[in-house]
XYZ file of C-alpha atoms in Angstrom:
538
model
C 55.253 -128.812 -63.750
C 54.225 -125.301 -62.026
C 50.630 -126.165 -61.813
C 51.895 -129.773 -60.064
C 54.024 -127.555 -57.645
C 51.488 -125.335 -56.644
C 48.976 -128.467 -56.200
C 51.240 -129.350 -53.466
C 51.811 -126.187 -51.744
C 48.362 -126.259 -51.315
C 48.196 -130.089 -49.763
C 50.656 -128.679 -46.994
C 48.269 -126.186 -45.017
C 49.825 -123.279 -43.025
C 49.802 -124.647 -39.227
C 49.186 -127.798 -40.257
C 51.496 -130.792 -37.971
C 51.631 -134.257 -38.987
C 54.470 -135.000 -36.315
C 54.048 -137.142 -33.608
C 55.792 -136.708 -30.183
C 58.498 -138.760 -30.220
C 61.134 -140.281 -27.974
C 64.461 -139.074 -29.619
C 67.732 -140.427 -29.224
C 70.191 -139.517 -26.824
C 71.956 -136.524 -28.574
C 75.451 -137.985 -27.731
C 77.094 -135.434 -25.720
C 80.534 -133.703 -26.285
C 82.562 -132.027 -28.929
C 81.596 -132.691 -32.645
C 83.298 -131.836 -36.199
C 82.892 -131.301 -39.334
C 83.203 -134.298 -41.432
C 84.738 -132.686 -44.478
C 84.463 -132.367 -48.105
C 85.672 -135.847 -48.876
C 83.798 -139.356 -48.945
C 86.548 -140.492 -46.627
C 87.123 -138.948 -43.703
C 90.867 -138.504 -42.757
C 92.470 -140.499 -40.408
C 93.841 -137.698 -38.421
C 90.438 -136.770 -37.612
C 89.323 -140.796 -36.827
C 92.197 -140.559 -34.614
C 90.622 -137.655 -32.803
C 88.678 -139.876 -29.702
C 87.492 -136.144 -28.624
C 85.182 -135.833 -30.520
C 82.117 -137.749 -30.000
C 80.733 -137.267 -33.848
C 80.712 -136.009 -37.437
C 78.271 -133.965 -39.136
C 77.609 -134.588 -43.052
C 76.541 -132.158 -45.943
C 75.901 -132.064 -49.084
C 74.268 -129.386 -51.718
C 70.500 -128.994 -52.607
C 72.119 -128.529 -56.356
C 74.002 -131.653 -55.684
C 70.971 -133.889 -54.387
C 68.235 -132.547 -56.513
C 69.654 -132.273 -60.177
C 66.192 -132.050 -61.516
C 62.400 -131.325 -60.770
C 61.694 -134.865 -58.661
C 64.680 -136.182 -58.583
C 66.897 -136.961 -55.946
C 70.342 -138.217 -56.019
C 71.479 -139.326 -52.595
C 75.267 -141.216 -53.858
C 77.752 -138.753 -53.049
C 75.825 -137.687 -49.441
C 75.724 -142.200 -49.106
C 79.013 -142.295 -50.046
C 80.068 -139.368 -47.439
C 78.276 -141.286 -44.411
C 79.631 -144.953 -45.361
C 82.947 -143.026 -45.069
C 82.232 -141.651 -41.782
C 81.026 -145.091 -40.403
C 84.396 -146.781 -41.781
C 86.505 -144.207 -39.789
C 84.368 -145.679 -36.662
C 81.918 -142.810 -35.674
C 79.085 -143.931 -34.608
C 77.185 -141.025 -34.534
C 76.451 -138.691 -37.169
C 74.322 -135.484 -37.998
C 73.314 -134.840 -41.351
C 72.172 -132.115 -43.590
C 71.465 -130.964 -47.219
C 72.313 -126.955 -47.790
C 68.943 -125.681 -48.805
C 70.198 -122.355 -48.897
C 69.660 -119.556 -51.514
C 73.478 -119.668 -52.886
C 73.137 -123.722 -52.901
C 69.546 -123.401 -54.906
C 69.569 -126.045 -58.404
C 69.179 -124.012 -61.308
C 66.339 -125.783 -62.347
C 64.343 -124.031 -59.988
C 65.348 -120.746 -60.147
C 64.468 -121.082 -64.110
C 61.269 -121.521 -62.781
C 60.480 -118.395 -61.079
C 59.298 -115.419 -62.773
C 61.668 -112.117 -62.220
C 59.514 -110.559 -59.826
C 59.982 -113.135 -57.280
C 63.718 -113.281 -57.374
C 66.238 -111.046 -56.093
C 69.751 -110.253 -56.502
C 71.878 -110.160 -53.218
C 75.387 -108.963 -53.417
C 77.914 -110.680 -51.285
C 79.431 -109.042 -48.428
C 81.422 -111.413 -47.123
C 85.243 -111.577 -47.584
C 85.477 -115.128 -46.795
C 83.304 -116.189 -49.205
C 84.334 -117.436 -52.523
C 81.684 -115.720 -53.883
C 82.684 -112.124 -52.475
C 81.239 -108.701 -54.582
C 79.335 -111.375 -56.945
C 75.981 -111.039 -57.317
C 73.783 -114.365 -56.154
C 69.991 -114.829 -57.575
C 67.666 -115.439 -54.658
C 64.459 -116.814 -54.305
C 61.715 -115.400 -51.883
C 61.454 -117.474 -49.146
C 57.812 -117.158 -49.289
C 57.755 -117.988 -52.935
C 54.845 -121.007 -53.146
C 57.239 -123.451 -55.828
C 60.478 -122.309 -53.942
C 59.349 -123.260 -50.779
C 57.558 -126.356 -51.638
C 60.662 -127.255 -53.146
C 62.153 -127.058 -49.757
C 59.423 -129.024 -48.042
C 59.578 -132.118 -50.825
C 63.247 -131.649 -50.267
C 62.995 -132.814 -46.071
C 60.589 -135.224 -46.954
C 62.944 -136.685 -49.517
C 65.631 -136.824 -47.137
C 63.946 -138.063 -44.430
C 62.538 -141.049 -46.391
C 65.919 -141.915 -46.972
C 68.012 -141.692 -43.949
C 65.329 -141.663 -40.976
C 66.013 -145.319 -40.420
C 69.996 -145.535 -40.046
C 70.603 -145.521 -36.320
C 73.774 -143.975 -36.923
C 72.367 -140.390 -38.161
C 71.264 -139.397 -34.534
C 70.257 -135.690 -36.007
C 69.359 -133.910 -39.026
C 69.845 -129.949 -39.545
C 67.103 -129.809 -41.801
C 64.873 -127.094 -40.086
C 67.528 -123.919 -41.191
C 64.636 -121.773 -42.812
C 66.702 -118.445 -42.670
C 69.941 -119.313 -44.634
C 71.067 -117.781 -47.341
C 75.040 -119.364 -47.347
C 74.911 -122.065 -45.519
C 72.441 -124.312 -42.995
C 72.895 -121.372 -40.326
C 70.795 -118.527 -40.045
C 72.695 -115.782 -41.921
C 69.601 -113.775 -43.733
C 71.071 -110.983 -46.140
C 70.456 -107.645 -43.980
C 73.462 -105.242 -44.895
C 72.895 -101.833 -45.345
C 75.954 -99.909 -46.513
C 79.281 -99.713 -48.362
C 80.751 -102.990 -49.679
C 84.500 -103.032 -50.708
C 84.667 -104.923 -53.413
C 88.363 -105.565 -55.113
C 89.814 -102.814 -57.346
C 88.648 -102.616 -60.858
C 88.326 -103.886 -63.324
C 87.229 -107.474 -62.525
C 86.299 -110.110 -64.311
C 82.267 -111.201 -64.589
C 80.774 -112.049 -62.197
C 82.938 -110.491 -59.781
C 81.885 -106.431 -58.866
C 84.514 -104.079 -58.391
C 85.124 -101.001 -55.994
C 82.717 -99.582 -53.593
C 79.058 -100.748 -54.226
C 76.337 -99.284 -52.096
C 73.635 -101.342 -51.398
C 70.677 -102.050 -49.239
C 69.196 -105.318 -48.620
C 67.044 -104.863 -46.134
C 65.013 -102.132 -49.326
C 65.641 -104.986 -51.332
C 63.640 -107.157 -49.324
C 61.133 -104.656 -48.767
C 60.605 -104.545 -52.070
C 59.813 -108.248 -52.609
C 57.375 -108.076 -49.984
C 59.368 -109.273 -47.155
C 57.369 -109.435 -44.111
C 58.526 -110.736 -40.105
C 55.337 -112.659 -40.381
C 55.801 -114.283 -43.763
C 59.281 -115.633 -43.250
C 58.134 -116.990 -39.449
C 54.965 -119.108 -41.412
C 58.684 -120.133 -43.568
C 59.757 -121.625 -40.148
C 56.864 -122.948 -38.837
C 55.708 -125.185 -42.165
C 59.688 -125.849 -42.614
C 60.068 -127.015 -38.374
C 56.840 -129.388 -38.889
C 57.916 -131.021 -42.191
C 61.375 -132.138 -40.745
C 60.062 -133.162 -37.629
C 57.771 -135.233 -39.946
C 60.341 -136.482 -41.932
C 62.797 -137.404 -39.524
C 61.045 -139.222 -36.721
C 63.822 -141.274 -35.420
C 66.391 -138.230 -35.241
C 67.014 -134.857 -32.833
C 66.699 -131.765 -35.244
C 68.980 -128.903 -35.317
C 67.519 -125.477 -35.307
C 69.558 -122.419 -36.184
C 68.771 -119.146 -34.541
C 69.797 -115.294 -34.942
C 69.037 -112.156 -35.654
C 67.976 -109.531 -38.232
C 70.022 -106.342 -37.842
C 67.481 -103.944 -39.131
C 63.890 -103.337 -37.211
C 62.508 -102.976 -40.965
C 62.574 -106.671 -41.351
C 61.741 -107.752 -38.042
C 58.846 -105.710 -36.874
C 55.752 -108.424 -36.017
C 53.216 -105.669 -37.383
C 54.632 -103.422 -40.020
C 56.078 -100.759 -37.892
C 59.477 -100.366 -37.407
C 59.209 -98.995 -33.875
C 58.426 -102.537 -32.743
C 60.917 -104.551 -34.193
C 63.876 -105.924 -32.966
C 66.790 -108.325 -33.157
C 65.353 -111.306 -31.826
C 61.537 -110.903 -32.735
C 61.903 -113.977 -35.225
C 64.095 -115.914 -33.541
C 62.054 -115.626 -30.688
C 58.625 -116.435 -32.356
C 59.986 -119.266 -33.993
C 61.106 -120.469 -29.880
C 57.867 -119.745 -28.938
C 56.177 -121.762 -32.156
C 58.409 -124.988 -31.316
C 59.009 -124.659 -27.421
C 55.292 -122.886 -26.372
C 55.331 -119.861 -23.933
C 52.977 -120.196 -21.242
C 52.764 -116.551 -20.392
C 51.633 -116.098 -24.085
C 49.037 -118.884 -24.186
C 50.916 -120.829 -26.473
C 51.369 -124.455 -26.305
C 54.697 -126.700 -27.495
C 55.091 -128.417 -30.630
C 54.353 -132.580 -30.116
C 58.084 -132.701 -31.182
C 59.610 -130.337 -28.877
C 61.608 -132.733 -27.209
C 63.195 -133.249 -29.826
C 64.080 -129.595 -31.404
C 67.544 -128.295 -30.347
C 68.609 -124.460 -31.070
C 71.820 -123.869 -32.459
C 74.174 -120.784 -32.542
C 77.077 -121.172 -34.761
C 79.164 -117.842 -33.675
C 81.037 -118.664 -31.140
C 84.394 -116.788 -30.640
C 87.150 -116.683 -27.547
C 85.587 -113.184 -26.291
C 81.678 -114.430 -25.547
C 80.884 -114.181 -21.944
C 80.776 -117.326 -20.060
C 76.867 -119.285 -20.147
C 76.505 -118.651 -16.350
C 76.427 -114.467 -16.877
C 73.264 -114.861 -18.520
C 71.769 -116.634 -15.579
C 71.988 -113.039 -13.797
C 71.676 -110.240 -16.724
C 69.250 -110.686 -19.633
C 70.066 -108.769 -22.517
C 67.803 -106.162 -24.220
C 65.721 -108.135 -27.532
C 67.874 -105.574 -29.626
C 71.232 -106.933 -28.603
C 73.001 -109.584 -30.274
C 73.950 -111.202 -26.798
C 70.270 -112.258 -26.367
C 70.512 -114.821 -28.865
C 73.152 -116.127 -26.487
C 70.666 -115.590 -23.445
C 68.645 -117.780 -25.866
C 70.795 -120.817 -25.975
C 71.853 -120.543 -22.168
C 68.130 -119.801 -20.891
C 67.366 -123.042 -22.312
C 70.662 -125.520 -22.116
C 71.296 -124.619 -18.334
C 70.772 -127.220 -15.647
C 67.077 -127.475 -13.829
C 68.426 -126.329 -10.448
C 69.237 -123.073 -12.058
C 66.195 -122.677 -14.288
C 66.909 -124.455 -17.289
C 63.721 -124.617 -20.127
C 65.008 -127.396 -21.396
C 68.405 -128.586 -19.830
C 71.066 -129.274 -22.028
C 68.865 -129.337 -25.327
C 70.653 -126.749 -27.644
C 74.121 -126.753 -29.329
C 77.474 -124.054 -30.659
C 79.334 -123.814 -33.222
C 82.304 -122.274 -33.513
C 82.470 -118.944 -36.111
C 85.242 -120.299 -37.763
C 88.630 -122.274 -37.361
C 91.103 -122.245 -35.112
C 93.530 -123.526 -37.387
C 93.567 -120.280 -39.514
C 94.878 -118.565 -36.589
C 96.907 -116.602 -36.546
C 97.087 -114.914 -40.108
C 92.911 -115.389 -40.605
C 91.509 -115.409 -36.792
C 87.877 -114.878 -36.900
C 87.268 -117.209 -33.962
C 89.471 -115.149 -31.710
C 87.178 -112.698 -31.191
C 88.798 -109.333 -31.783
C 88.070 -106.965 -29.036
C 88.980 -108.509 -25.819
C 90.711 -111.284 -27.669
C 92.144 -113.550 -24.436
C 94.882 -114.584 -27.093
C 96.445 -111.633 -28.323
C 98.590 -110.114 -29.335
C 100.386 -113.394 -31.022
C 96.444 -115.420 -31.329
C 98.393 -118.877 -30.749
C 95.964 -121.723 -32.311
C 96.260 -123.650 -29.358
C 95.159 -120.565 -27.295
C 92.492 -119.539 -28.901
C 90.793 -123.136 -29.885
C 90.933 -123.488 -26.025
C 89.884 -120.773 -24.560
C 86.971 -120.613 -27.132
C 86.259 -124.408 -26.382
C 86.401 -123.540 -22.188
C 83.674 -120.673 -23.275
C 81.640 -122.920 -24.774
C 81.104 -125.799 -22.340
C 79.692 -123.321 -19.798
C 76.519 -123.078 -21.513
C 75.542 -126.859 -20.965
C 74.724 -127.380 -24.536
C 74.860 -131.129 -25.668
C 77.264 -130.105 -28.381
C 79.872 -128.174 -29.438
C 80.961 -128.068 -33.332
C 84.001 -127.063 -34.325
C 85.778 -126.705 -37.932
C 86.569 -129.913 -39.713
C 90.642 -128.060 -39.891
C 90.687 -128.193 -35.708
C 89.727 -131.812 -35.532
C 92.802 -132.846 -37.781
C 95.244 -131.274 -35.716
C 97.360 -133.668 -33.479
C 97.991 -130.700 -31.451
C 94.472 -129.722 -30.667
C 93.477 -133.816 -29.299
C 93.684 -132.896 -25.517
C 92.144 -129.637 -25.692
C 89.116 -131.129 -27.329
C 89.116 -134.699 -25.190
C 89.210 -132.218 -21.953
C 86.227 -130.376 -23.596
C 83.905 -133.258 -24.053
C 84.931 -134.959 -20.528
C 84.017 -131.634 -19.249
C 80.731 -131.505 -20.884
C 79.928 -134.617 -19.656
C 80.038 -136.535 -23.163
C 82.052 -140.478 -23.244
C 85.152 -140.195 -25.525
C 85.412 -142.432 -28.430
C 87.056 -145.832 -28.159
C 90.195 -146.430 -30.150
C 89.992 -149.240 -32.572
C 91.367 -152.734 -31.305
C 95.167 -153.295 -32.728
C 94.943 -156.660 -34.862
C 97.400 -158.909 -32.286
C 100.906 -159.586 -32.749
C 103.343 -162.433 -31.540
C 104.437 -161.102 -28.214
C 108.532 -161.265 -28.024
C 110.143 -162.931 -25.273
C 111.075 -159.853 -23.244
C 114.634 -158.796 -22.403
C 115.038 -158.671 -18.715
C 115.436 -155.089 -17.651
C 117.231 -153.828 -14.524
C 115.139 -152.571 -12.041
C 114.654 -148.619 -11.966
C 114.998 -146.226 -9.475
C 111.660 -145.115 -8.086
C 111.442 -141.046 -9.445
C 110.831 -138.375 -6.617
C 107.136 -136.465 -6.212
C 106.951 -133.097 -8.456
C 105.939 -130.362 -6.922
C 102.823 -128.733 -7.602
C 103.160 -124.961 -7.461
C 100.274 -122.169 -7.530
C 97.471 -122.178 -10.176
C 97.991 -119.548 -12.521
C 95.360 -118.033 -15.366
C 92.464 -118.658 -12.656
C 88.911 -117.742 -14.691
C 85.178 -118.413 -13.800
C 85.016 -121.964 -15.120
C 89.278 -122.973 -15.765
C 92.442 -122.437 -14.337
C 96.127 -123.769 -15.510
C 97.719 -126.097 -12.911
C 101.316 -126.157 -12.530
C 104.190 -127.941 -10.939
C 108.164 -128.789 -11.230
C 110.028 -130.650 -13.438
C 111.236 -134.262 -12.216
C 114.392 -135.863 -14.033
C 113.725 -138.525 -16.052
C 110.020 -138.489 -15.905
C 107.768 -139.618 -19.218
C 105.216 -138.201 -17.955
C 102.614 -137.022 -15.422
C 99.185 -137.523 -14.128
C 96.687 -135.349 -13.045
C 93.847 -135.583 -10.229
C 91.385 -132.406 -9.377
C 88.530 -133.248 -6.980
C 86.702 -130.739 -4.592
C 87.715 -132.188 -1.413
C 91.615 -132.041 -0.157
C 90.930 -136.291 0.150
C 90.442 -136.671 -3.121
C 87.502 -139.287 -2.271
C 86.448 -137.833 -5.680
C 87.059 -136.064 -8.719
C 85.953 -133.583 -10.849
C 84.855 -135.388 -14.255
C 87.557 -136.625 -16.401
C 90.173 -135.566 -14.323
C 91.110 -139.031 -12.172
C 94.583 -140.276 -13.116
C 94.831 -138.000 -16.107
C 97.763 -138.331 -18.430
C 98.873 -134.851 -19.760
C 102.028 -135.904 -21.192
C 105.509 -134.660 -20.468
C 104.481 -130.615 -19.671
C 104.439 -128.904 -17.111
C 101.226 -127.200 -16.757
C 97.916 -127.949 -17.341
C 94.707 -125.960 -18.406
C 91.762 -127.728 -16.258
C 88.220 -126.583 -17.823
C 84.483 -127.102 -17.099
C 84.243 -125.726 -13.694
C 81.911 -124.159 -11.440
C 82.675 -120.089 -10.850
C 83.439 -119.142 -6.895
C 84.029 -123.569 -6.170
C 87.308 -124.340 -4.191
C 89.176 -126.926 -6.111
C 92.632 -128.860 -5.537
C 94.860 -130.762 -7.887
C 98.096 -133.022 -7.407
C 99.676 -134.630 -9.862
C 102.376 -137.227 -10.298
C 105.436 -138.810 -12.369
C 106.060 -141.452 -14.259
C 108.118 -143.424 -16.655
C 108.566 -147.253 -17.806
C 109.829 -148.018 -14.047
C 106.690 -147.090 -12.468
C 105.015 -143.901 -10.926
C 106.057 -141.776 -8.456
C 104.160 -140.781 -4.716
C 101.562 -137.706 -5.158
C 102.389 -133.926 -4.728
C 101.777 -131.945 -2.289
C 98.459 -130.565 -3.289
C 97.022 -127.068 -4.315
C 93.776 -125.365 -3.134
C 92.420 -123.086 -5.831
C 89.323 -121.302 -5.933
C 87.666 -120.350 -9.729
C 86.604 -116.547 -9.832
C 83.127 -115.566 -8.644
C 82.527 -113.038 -12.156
């Protein structure tokens, strides 16, 4: 079986690109979500027109029970459930990541090219355990990976429904994101004793020596991401493919030639742009399926600077903001410089829904939301964040697209980002009763719209009075006091019975008005007077 393995490591030749340029579908715009652990989807999150589309997982160990073998029922089963709910558009992805590795093929692996990484993070189940890790470089582990896309894309490439695959992630050790192992210092593990595997008190460790150790190298795990970009662009012709970027904390792992005065946060992240995208100024020339490659960050929380900042300040390669610079530089619009306009995607860090005892997505410094981190709040104002980089999608938690409560924030968010909202399904008919005549009503007066409040680079909250006996009222914004047009998704838009209303997706330092009117079974009323407001210039 090793000797087969390594036969095929050697068929796949570094640099070697079977992919052909492609035209790739439209990457439906908008917000997606998670689809979920179960094969069918819930109904509170069908019922979510918002969002645009589901993504799908399942585990390596799952799919690939044994060397050659690949069971594909429970990820079928997942996506059949995803099309019965009524999305029509779905992303997909197997977790190739160390902790999701089959047994199988760690028993393969000699000692020496395995390590074990303790787990630093809280949220994990697998907190202060130990988890055995293949080298990324390792010849049978990584062919493993490659046979892996192929397998995959041999069986899903042709479903017109999976419009995307994540299935270049070459730097993920939890998940399909890019979250390398890199801490260096004190891990508090729970007090002992604890039982096996769990580690108890405070462990010291270093990863990035660990690493080291193994024979880590910037330019070995980059040669990872190239052959691992060109196999699923192989594999999946017919799809868009996701590409998760970040950083390595530590200069030790990312210097491009062995000293660690030269590395620096993004230096892999940034080669592996360069590999897929070209750089000119470099002499380097895009990958045939470029158009079709669309970087991800998956840390979004309510304190990230708006997308349009980075249009004026680039950060240094050693801060963690330029992976942001990253996903702007290329998702903004043309007029403003855009590499590749639109063609990237967010995530958010984590879900809105756990706020406020658990509120990772909140942000903590700066936190818009605090001191109380309302859900509503902070799902918003991370949402508002994230449409001003002009990605083609936004992913949130499969929790937030279940909530009844969230539905309008995320329906404004994909209007905003210029994404169609999902249909609801057609009601089987039903006799129609002979109707009861109804005295006529009295026509209800014109609110009153009063000043915008909460006024931000790209939102603002409009407001007006309360009108007796109203359902309801609707909305218009435009950026002309005629109102001979409107800003998207904001014509005739029902907000319910409130009073206020948080309008998102705007340009900073644009004058904007807004009027709004009542309604109720007996008709709607005549328009407001109407309110100029002009979004903050930084």
């Amino acid at each position: 079986m090793l000797a087969a393995v390594l036969v095929c490591w050697c068929a796949v030749a570094p640099g070697t690109n079977t992919a052909q340029a492609q035209s790739p579908p439209p990457y439906p715009k908008g917000v997606w979500a998670a689809g979920g652990v179960d094969d069918d989807l819930p109904p509170e999150l069908a019922n979510n027109l918002g969002v645009v589309g589901v993504w799908i997982n399942e585990d390596w160990s799952v799919v690939n029970p044994a060397p050659g073998v690949y069971d594909w029922t429970k990820l079928d089963s997942k996506v059949a459930g995803a099309k019965a709910a009524g999305f029509q558009y779905i992303s997909i992805a197997v977790t190739d990541s160390s902790s999701k590795t089959p047994q199988w093929l760690l028993d393969l692996l000699p000692p020496d090219q395995k390590i074990a990484l303790l787990d630093d993070a809280s949220q994990h189940h697998t907190f202060c355990q130990n988890i055995n890790t293949a080298l990324y470089w390792n010849p049978v582990f990584h062919q493993a990976r490659l046979d892996l896309i192929a397998a995959a894309g041999a069986h899903y490439t042709n479903d017109p429904a999976i419009v995307a695959a994540n299935a270049a992630a070459f730097a993920n050790h939890n998940s399909n994101d890019w979250n390398i192992q890199d801490f260096v210092g004190t891990v508090n593990c729970p007090s002992c004793p604890q039982p096996p595997p769990t580690r108890c008190g405070d462990i010291v460790v270093d990863q990035v020596q660990q690493w080291l150790d193994a024979g880590w190298t910037e330019q070995l795990m980059l040669q990872v991401g190239k052959e691992m970009c060109d196999a699923a662009a192989a594999a999946f012709p017919n799809q868009n493919i996701k590409l998760p970027i970040g950083g390595l904390t530590d200069n030790r792992m990312s210097t491009p030639d062995g000293d660690p005065a030269h590395g620096n946060y993004s230096q892999l992240a940034r080669d592996i742009e360069n590999y897929v995208y070209g750089n000119a100024d470099l002499g380097i020339p895009p990958q045939p399926y470029a158009n079709r490659f669309f970087m991800q960050r998956n840390t979004v929380t309510a304190t990230w600077k708006e997308g349009p900042y980075y249009d004026t300040y680039t950060p240094p390669f050693t801060a963690e903001s330029y992976i942001r610079y990253m996903i702007r530089n290329h998702a903004k619009p043309a007029d403003v410089g855009g590499l590749t306009p639109g063609q990237a995607g967010l995530q958010m860090v984590a879900a809105a829904y756990e706020c406020p005892t658990s509120c990772r997505i909140a942000g903590g410094i700066d936190d818009p939301c605090a001191p109380n981190d309302d859900r509503i709040c902070v799902l918003q104002a991370a949402l508002g964040i994230a449409t001003t980089y002009n990605t083609d999608f936004v992913e949130i938690f499969a929790q937030d697209g279940q909530v009844t409560d969230f539905y309008d924030i995320i329906l404004a968010a994909t209007i905003a980002m210029g994404g169609t909202p999902r249909l609801p399904p057609t009601p089987t008919p039903t006799p129609t009763p002979t109707p009861t005549p109804t005295p006529t009503p009295t026509p209800l007066p014109a609110p009153t719209a009063t000043s915008a409040t909460d006024v931000t680079l790209s939102s603002f909250t409009a407001n007006w009075t309360v009108v007796g006996g109203a359902a309801g009222y609707r909305l218009d914004v435009s950026r002309n006091s005629s109102f001979t047009s409107y800003v998207s998704g904001y014509q005739d838009l029902d907000v319910g019975n409130v009073t206020s209303r948080t309008v998102i997706g705007l340009r900073a330092n644009t004058t904007y008005y807004y009027r709004v009117r009542a309604y109720n079974t007996g008709g709607t009323s005549a328009n407001s007077n109407v309110i100029r407001v002009k979004t903050r210039r930084h």
